[in-house]
Structures are given as structure tokens and as C-alpha cells.
Short mmCIF file of C-alpha atoms in Angstrom, two decimals:
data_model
loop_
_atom_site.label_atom_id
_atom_site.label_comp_id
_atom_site.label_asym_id
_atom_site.label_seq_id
_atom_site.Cartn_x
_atom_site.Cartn_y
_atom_site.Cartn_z
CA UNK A 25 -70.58 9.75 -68.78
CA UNK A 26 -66.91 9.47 -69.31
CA UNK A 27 -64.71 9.21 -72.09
CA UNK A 28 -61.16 7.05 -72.36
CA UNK A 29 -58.29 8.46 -72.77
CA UNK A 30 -55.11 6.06 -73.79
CA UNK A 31 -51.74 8.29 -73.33
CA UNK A 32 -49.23 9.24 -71.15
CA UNK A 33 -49.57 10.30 -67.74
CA UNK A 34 -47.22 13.24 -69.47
CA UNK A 35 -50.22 14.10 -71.83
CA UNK A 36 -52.75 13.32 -68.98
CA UNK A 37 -51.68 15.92 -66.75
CA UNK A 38 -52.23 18.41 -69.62
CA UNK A 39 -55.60 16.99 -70.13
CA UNK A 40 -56.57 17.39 -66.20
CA UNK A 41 -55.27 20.81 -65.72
CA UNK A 42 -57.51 21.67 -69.06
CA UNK A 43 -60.45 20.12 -67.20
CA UNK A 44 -59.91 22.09 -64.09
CA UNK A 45 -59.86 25.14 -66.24
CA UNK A 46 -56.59 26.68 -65.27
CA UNK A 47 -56.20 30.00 -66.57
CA UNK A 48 -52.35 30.66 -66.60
CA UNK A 49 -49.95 28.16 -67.49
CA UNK A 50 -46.25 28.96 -66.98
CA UNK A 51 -43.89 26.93 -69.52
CA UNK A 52 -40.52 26.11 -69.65
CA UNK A 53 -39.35 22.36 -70.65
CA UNK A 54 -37.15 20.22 -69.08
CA UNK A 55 -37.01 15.93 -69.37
CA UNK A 56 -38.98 14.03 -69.00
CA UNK A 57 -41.90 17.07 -68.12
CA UNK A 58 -41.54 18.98 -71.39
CA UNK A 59 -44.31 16.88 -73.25
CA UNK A 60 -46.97 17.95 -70.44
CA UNK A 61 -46.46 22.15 -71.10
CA UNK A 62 -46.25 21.44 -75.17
CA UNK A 63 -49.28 19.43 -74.67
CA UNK A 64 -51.23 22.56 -73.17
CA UNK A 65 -49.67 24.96 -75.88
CA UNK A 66 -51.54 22.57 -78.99
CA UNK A 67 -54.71 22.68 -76.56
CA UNK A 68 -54.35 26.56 -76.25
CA UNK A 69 -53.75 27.08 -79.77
CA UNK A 70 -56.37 25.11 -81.10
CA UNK A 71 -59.20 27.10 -78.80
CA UNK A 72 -59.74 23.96 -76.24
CA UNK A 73 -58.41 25.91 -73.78
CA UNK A 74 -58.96 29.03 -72.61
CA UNK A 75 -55.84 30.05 -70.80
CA UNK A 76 -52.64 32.67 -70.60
CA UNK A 77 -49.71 30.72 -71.84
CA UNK A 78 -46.34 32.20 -70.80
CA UNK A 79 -42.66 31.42 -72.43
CA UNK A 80 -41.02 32.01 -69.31
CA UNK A 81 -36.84 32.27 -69.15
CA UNK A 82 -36.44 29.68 -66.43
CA UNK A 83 -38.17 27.26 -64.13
CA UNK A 84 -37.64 30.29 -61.31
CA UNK A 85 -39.38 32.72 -63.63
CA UNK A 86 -42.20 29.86 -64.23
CA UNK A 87 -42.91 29.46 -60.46
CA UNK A 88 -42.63 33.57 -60.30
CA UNK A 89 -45.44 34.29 -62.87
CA UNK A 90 -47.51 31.59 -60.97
CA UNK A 91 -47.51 33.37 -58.10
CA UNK A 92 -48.04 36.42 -60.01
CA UNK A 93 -51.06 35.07 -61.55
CA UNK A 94 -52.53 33.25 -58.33
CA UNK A 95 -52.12 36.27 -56.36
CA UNK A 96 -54.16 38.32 -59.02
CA UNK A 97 -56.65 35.89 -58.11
CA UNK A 98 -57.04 33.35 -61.12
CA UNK A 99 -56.18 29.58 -61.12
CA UNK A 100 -52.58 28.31 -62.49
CA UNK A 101 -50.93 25.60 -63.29
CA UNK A 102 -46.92 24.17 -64.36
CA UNK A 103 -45.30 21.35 -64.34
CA UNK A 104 -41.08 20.24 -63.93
CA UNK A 105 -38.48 18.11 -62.64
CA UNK A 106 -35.03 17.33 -61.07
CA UNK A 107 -32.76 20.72 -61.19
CA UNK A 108 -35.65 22.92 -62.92
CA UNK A 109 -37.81 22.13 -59.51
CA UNK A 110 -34.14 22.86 -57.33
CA UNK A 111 -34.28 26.12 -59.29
CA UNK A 112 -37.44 26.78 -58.54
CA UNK A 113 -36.65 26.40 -54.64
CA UNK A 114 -36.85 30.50 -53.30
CA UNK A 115 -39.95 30.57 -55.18
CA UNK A 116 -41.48 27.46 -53.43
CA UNK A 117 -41.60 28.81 -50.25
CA UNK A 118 -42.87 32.23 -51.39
CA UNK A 119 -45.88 30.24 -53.05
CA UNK A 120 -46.58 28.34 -49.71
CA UNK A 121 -45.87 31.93 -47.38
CA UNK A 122 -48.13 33.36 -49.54
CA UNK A 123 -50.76 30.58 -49.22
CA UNK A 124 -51.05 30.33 -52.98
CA UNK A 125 -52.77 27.79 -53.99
CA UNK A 126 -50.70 26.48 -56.93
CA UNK A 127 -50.97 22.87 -58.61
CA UNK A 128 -48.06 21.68 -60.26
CA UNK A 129 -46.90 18.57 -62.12
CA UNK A 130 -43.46 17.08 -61.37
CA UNK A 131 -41.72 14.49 -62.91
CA UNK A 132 -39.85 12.55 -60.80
CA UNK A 133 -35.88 12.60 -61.92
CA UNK A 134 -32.87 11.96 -60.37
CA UNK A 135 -30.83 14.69 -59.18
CA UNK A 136 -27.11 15.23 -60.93
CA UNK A 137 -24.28 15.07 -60.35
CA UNK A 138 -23.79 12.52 -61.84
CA UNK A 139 -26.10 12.99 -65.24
CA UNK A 140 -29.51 10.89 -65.02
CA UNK A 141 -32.49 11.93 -66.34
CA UNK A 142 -34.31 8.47 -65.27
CA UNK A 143 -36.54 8.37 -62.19
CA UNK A 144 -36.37 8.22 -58.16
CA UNK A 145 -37.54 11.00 -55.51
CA UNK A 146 -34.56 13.04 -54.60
CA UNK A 147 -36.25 15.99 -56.54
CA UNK A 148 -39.58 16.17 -54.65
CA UNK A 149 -38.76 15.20 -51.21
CA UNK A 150 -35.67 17.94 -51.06
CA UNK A 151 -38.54 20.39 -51.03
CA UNK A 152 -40.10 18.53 -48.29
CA UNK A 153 -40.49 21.27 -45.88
CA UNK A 154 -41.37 23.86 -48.01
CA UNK A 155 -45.18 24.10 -47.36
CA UNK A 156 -46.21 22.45 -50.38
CA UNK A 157 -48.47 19.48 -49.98
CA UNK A 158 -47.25 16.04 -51.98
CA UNK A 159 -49.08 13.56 -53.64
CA UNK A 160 -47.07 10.43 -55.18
CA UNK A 161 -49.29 8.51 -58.18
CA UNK A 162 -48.64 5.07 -58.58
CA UNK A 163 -50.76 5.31 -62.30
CA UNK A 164 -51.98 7.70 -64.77
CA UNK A 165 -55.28 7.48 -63.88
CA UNK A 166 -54.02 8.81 -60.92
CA UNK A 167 -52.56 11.76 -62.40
CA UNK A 168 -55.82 12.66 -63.48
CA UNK A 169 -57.86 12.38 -60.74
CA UNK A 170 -55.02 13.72 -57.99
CA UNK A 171 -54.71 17.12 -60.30
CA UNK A 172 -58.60 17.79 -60.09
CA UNK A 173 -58.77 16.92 -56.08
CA UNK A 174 -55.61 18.81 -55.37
CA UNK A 175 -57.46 22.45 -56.56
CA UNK A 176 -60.13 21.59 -54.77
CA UNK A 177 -58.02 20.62 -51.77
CA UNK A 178 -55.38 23.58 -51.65
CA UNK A 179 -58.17 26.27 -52.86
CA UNK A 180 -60.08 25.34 -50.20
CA UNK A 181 -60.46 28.02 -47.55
CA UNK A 182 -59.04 25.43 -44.38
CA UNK A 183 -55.63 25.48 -46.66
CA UNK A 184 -54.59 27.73 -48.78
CA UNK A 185 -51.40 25.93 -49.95
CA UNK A 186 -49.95 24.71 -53.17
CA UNK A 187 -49.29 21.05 -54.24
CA UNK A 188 -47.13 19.09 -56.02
CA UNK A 189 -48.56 15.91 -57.88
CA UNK A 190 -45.81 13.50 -58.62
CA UNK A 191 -45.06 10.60 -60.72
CA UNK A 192 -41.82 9.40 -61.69
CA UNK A 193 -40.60 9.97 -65.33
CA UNK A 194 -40.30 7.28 -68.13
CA UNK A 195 -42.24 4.73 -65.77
CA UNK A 196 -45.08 7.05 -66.21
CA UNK A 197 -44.73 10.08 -68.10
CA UNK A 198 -44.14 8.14 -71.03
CA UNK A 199 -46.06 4.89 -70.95
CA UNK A 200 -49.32 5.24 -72.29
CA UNK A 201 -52.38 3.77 -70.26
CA UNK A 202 -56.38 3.73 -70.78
CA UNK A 203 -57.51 7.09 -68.53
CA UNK A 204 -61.39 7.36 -67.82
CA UNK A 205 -62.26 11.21 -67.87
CA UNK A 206 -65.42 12.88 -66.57
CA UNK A 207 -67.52 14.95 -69.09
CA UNK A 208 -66.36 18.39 -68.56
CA UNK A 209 -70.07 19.41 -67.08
CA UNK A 210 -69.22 16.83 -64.50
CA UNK A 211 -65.87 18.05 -63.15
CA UNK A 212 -67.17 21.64 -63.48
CA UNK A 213 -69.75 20.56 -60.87
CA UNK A 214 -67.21 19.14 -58.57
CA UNK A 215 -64.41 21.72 -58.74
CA UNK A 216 -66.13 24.88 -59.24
CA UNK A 217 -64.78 28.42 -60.53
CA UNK A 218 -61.91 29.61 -58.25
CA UNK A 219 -62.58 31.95 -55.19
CA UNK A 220 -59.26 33.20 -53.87
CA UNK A 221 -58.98 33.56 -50.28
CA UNK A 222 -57.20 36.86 -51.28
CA UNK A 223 -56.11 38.83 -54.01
CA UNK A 224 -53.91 42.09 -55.80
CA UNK A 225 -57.13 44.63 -56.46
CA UNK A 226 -55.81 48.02 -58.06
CA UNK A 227 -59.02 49.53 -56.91
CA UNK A 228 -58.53 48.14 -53.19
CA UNK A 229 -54.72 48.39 -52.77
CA UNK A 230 -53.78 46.86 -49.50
CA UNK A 231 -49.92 45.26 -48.29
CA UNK A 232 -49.50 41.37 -48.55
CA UNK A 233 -46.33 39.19 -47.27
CA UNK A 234 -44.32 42.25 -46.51
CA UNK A 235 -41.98 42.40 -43.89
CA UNK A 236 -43.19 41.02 -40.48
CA UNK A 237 -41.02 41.15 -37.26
CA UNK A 238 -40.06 38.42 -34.80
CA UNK A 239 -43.04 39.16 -33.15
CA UNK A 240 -45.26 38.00 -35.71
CA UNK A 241 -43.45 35.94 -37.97
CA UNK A 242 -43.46 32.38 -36.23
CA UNK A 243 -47.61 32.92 -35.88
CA UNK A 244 -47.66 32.59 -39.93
CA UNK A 245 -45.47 28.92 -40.00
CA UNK A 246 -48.03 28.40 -37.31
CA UNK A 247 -50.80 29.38 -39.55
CA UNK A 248 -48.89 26.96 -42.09
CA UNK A 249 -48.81 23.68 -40.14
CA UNK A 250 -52.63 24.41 -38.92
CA UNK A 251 -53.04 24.31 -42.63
CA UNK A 252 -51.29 21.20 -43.17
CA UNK A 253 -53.31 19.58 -40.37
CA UNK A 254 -56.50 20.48 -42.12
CA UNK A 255 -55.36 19.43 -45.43
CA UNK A 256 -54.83 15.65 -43.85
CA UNK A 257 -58.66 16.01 -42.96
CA UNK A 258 -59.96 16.74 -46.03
CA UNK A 259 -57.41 14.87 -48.23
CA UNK A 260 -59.73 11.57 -47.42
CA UNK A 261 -62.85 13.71 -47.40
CA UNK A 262 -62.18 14.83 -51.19
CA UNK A 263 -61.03 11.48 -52.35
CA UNK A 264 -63.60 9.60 -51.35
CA UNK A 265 -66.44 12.15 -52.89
CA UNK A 266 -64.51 11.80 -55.93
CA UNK A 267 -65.12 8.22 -55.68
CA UNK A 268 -68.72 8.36 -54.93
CA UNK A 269 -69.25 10.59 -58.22
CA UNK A 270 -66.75 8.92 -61.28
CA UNK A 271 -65.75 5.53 -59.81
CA UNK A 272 -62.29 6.18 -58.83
CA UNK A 273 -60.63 6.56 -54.98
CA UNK A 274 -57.16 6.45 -54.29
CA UNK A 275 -56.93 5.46 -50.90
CA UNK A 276 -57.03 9.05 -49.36
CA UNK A 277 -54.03 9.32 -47.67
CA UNK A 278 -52.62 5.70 -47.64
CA UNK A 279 -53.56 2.87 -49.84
CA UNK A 280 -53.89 -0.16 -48.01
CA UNK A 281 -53.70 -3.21 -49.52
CA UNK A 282 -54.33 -6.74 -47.24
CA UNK A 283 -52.92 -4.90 -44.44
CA UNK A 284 -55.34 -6.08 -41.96
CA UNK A 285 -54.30 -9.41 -40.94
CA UNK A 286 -51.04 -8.51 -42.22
CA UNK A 287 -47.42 -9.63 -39.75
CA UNK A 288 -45.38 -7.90 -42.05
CA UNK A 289 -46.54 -4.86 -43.96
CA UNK A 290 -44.08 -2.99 -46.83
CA UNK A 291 -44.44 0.62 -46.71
CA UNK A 292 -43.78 2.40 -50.17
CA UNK A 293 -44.79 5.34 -52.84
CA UNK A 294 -45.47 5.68 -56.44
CA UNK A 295 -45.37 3.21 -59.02
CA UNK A 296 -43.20 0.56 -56.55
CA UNK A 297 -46.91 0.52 -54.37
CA UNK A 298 -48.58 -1.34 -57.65
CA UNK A 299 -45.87 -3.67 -58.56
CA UNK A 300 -46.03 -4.71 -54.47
CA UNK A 301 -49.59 -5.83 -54.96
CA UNK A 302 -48.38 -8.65 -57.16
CA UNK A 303 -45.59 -9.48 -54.73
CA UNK A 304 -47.79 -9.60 -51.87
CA UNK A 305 -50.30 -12.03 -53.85
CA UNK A 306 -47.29 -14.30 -54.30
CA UNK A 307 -46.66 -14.40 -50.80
CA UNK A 308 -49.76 -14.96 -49.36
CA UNK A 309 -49.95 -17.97 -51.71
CA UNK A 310 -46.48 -18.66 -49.47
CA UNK A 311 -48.40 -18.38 -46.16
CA UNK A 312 -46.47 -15.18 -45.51
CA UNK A 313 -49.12 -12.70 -44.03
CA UNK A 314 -47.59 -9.93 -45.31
CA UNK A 315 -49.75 -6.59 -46.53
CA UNK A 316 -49.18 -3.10 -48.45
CA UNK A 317 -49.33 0.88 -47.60
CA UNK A 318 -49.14 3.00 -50.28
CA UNK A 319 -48.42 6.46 -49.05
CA UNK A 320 -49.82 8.46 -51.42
CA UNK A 321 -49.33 11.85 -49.79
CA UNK A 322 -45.95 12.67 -48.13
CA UNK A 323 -47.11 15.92 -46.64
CA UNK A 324 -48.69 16.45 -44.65
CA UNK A 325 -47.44 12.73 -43.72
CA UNK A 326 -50.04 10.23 -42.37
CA UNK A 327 -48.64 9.67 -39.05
CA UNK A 328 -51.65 8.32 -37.86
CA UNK A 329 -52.84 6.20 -40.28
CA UNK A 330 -49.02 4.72 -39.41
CA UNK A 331 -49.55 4.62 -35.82
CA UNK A 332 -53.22 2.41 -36.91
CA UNK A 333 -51.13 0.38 -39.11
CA UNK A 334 -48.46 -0.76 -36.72
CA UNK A 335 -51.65 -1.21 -34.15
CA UNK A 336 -51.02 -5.34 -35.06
CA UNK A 337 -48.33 -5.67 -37.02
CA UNK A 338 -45.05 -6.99 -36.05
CA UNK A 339 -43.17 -5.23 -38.45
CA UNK A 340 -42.83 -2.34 -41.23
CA UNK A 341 -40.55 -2.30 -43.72
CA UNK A 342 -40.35 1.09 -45.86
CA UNK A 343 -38.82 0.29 -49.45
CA UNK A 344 -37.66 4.06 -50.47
CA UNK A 345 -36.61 5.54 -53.99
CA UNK A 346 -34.60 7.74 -52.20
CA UNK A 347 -31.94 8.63 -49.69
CA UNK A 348 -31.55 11.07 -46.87
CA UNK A 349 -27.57 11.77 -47.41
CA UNK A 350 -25.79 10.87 -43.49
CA UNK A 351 -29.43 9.32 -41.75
CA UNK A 352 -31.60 6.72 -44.34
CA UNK A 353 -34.24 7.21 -47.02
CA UNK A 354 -37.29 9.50 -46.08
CA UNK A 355 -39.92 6.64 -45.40
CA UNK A 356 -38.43 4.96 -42.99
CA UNK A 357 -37.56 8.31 -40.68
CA UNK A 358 -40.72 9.30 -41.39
CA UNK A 359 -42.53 5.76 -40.00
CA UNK A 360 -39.74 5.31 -36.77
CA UNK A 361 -40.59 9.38 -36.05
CA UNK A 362 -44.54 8.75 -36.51
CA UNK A 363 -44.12 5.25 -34.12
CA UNK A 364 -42.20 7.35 -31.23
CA UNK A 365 -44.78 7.11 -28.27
CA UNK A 366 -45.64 10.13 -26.44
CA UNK A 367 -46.00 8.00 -23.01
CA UNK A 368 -44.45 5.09 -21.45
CA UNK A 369 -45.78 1.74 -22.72
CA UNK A 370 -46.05 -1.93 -22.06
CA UNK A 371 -46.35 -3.08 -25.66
CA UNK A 372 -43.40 -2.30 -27.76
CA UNK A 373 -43.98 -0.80 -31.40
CA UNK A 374 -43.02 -2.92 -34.35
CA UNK A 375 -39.39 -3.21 -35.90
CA UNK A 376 -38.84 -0.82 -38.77
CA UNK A 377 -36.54 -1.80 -41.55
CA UNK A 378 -35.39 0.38 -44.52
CA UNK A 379 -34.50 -0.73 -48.05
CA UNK A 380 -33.00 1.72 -50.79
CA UNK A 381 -34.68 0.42 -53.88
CA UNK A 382 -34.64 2.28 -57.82
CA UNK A 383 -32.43 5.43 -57.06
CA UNK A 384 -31.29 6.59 -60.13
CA UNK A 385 -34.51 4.68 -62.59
CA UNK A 386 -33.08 1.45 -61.57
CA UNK A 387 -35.34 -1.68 -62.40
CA UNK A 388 -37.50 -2.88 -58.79
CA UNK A 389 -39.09 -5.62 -60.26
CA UNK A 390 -42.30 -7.68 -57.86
CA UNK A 391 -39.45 -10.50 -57.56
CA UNK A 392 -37.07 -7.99 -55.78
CA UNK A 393 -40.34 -7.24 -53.46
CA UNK A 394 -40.21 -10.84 -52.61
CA UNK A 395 -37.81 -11.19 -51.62
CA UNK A 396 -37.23 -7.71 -49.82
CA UNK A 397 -40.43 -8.83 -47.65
CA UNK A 398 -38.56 -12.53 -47.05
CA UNK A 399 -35.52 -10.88 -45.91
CA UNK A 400 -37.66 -8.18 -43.33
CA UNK A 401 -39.53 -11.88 -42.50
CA UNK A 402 -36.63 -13.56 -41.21
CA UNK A 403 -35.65 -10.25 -39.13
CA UNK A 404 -39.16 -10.60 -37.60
CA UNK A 405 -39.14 -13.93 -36.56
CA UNK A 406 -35.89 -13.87 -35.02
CA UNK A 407 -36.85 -10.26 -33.38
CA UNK A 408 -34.23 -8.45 -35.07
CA UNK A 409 -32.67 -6.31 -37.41
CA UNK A 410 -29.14 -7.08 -39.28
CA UNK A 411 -29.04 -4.28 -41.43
CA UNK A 412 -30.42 -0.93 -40.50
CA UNK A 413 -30.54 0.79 -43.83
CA UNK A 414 -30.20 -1.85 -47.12
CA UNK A 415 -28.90 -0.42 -50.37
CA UNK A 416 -31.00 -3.42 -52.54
CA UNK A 417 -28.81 -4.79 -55.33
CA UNK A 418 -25.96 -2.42 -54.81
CA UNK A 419 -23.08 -3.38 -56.96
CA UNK A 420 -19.78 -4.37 -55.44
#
């Protein structure tokens, strides 16, 4: 049995980390998150959820007492955006050195200067490499279901390592959409009660993430990336047994969408991955063979699934809400490094173009899609690319 749920993916987030039965929340409010943390204080006052709720000082001191918390050994949970998540930065990689499994929500916002507190990526991806994984939702139900996996994910034993779920403010934190939520019995059943793969014991005191030497130190990142690599494994693995049990999968790792007849596929994340559907629809209608990937985790990055979606395709364009200041926006690195072959061959990999699209909250409508994917067409047919990096619509 489920029940519906109409609301914002703001209010949804609160509603999944009260399903997974989080124990400490860390608050502190910042736009467009703040409804998500006053959400869990009503459910925490009213009894329907059993957790710690802390009034920290600062999006620092949130990520602090989560790590405080996690490493006493019970499950946590906060949520941010834009600067409070760049404040939050020395604690990030604490969390992942610590292998901490810690969910949190973030809010996509755009970072100042100048003032914006409407949507693109620049918050999340600057903490690329901390050792967090990343999953981008493209819809609240989504947000739901990606919470739930990701505890089971990063508490399993093979990782160890906190997440961020993502989804981009105003477009989704406050839009309200019908949400399907398993009884409680039912998610119970598929996340069970959290085993920490370690924890602070006053009766069996012991050192953790003191100082190491040079000797050591480079065998823990190692231990990190190993991490990562199993995380990509199970990603699918969880998403699909998710499926199997309350009707919804995500695509695992990529969403693919007509991709596999596809000439032309457009690479993108979050919300800019649904309104593509439509445009690809309209150009099929066109005779353009053109398909979708929607990357729905950034790290550990699906180089593979990449390298099987370029197998036929003659080109990939990535469509980015975000830029790399001095090289290009983070998708289209990201595809051109995952393409790179390791040995010398006789088939050449397909042409890579990169749009900047909805930096800053600006409007990417289907139509823009269009004719984003008619403008990569023309490249292909003619075997190359104009314009190595397009900022789409830029005013003059």
C-alpha cells in the first residue's frame, strides 16, 4: 500500500528522511531549503518523529553535529544550499574522511556574487571532489525515493560515505507534485535500523581519524575511491530493488531515454532531463534520431555507461547548468575525459559539444532543447564543431 502525497519536493524531503527514521536532524535555514528543516521541527513536535532536533549557529556547526551524531553511531540527516553548503566545505571532507555516512538535502542555488537565490549547480558540483556521492532529481518523487536509497547505499558496509541529494530550488522545492509513499512497515523492511561500520563507545575508547603520516595517508583516499567504485555497483543494484518493491526506478545511474537508435544524444541533469523528453518527442516526429541521458548521479560519475552510450552515436551534446570558471561546464569535461581511449583505435569517438543553459534560474524551456539538439545536428552532419563551449541565449 501507498499513500499520495501532493507538496513540495521541499516538504518531501522532510517526509523521506521521517520515513528513514533519522534520529538527529541538524537545522539551520537558508533559501530556498529552510521549509525542509521547519518541516521536520512540526513533525518532531507533534510526536511523528522520533528524533534529536538541533538549533545549530551555522551551516558549519550543522554539518559538525552530524558528524558528531553519525560517529556516535545513530542515523542523521540536514539539508542546505548555495553559501550555507560553501560554509559547510572543511566539514565535508571530514564527513567523507571519516566515512560517515550522512544524507543531506541541497537545494540547488546560485552562488553570489552577484545576489541570486534562483537555481543552477555551482553549489553542488564545487564540492565535487569532496568524497560525497551526488544524486541530481529531475522530480519530487524523486526526492523521495533517492533519500531512502541513498542510506541504504552510503550505510552500506562496501561505502561508507555520505551523499548529497539535489534538486534545484523554486523549480522544485517549491512546486507541489502528487508523491506516492510506501507504508512505513514497507520502507522499514527495505532500509533497516542503522549498523555503523564504526562508532565513539565510552566503554571501548579507541583513536579515530587522528593524525596519520605520509606513509599512510594516501592508502585512506585510496580506501575512498575503492568506495566510490563500489557505490557505482550498487547504485543500480538498489534502484532497481526499489523498483521491484513500490513501482518506482530512476534509471540507476543514467536515465536513458530513446538513446538506442539515437545519432545525436543530449546529455543533461535535474529537472532540464524531463523537459528534454518532450523535446526529443518533437524531434523524432522531425526524423531527427536524437535520444536522452539523464545523469542522475555525478559521483561517482558513470563513465562507463558514457563510454556504452557513445558505442553508436555520432555525437553527445552535454547541456550544463553550470560553468567550470577558465575550461567549460562540468558535463561536458566529464563526457570528453570518460571518452579518452586508453589504446590506439581505428574508430574515432563521437564529437562532444557543450551548451551553458539556466545559470542563475534562467528559463530552459523544451523549445530551447530543440533547437540546442538542431544546432549540435548540423555540427554532426558536417563533422564539426563551431563553437566549443555555447553560452545559450546570452545577452549582448
Amino acid at each position: 500500500m501507498t499513500q499520495t502525497i501532493i507538496d513540495t519536493a521541499n516538504h518531501i524531503a522532510a517526509y523521506a528522511a521521517k520515513a528513514a527514521r533519522v534520529k538527529v536532524v541538524a537545522a539551520y535555514p537558508i533559501t530556498p531549503q529552510t521549509t525542509i528543516v521547519e518541516k521536520i521541527a512540526e513533525f518532531v513536535e507533534s510526536g511523528e518523529m522520533d528524533a534529536e532536533y538541533i538549533r545549530v549557529e551555522s551551516e558549519h556547526s550543522a554539518m559538525a553535529a552530524c558528524v558528531g551524531a553519525e560517529a556516535a553511531g545513530v542515523r542523521t540527516f540536514t539539508a542546505t544550499s548555495a553559501h550555507g553548503l560553501a560554509l559547510m566545505h572543511e566539514v565535508l571532507h571530514w564527513a567523507a574522511g571519516s566515512r560517515l555516512p550522512i544524507v543531506m538535502a541541497v537545494v540547488n542555488r546560485a552562488m553570489g556574487a552577484p545576489w541570486s537565490i534562483w537555481p543552477d549547480f555551482s553549489d553542488s558540483l564545487s564540492q565535487r571532489d569532496t568524497g560525497w556521492l551526488q544524486f541530481y532529481c529531475a522530480d519530487n518523487q524523486e526526492v523521495f525515493d533517492t533519500i531512502i536509497q541513498a542510506y541504504k547505499i552510503c550505510e552500506d558496509k562496501r561505502v561508507l560515505l555520505p551523499a548529497m541529494v539535489c534538486s534545484e530550488g523554486l523549480i522544485l522545492s517549491h512546486t507541489f507534485m502528487p508523491v506516492k509513499a510506501p507504508e512505513q512497515e514497507e520502507i522499514d523492511d527495505f532500509l533497516p535500523p542503522y549498523d555503523p561500520g564504526w562508532a565513539l563507545d565510552v566503554d571501548n575508547p579507541f583513536s579515530h581519524a587522528n593524525l596519520v603520516s605520509p606513509e599512510w595517508y594516501m592508502e585512506f583516499r585510496y580506501m575512498i575511491q575503492n568506495a566510490m567504485e563500489n557505490a557505482k555497483q550498487l547504485i543500480p543494484e538498489v534502484d532497481r530493488e526499489y523498483g521491484r518493491r513500490f513501482g518506482f526506478e530512476h534509471g540507476g545511474l543514467i536515465e536513458k531515454y530513446q538513446c538506442e537508435d539515437a545519432d545525436l544524444i543530449l546529455v543533461t541533469m535535474g529537472t532540464m532531463g524531463s523537459e528534454a523528453k518532450i523535446s526529443v518527442n518533437n524531434l523524432r516526429k522531425e526524423g531527427l534520431k536524437v535520444g536522452l541521458a539523464r545523469v542522475r548521479v555525478f559521483r561517482p560519475f558513470p563513465k562507463e555507461e558514457i563510454r556504452k552510450l557513445a558505442e553508436n552515436a555520432q555525437m553527445l551534446t552535454a547541456i550544463d547548468r553550470h560553468v567550470s570558471f577558465g575550461m567549460e561546464g562540468f558535463l561536458a569535461t566529464e563526457i570528453k575525459a570518460s571518452l579518452y581511449s586508453r589504446e590506439k583505435s581505428a574508430s574515432d569517438p563521437p564529437l562532444v559539444a557543450g551548451f551553458l543553459a539556466g545559470i542563475g534560474g534562467r528559463d530552459v524551456t523544451y523549445r530551447d532543447i530543440e533547437l540546442i539538439a538542431k544546432k549540435s545536428w548540423k555540427w554532426m552532419q558536417a563533422g564539426k564543431i563551431e563553437e566549443e563551449t555555447v553560452w545559450w541565449n546570452l545577452r549582448e
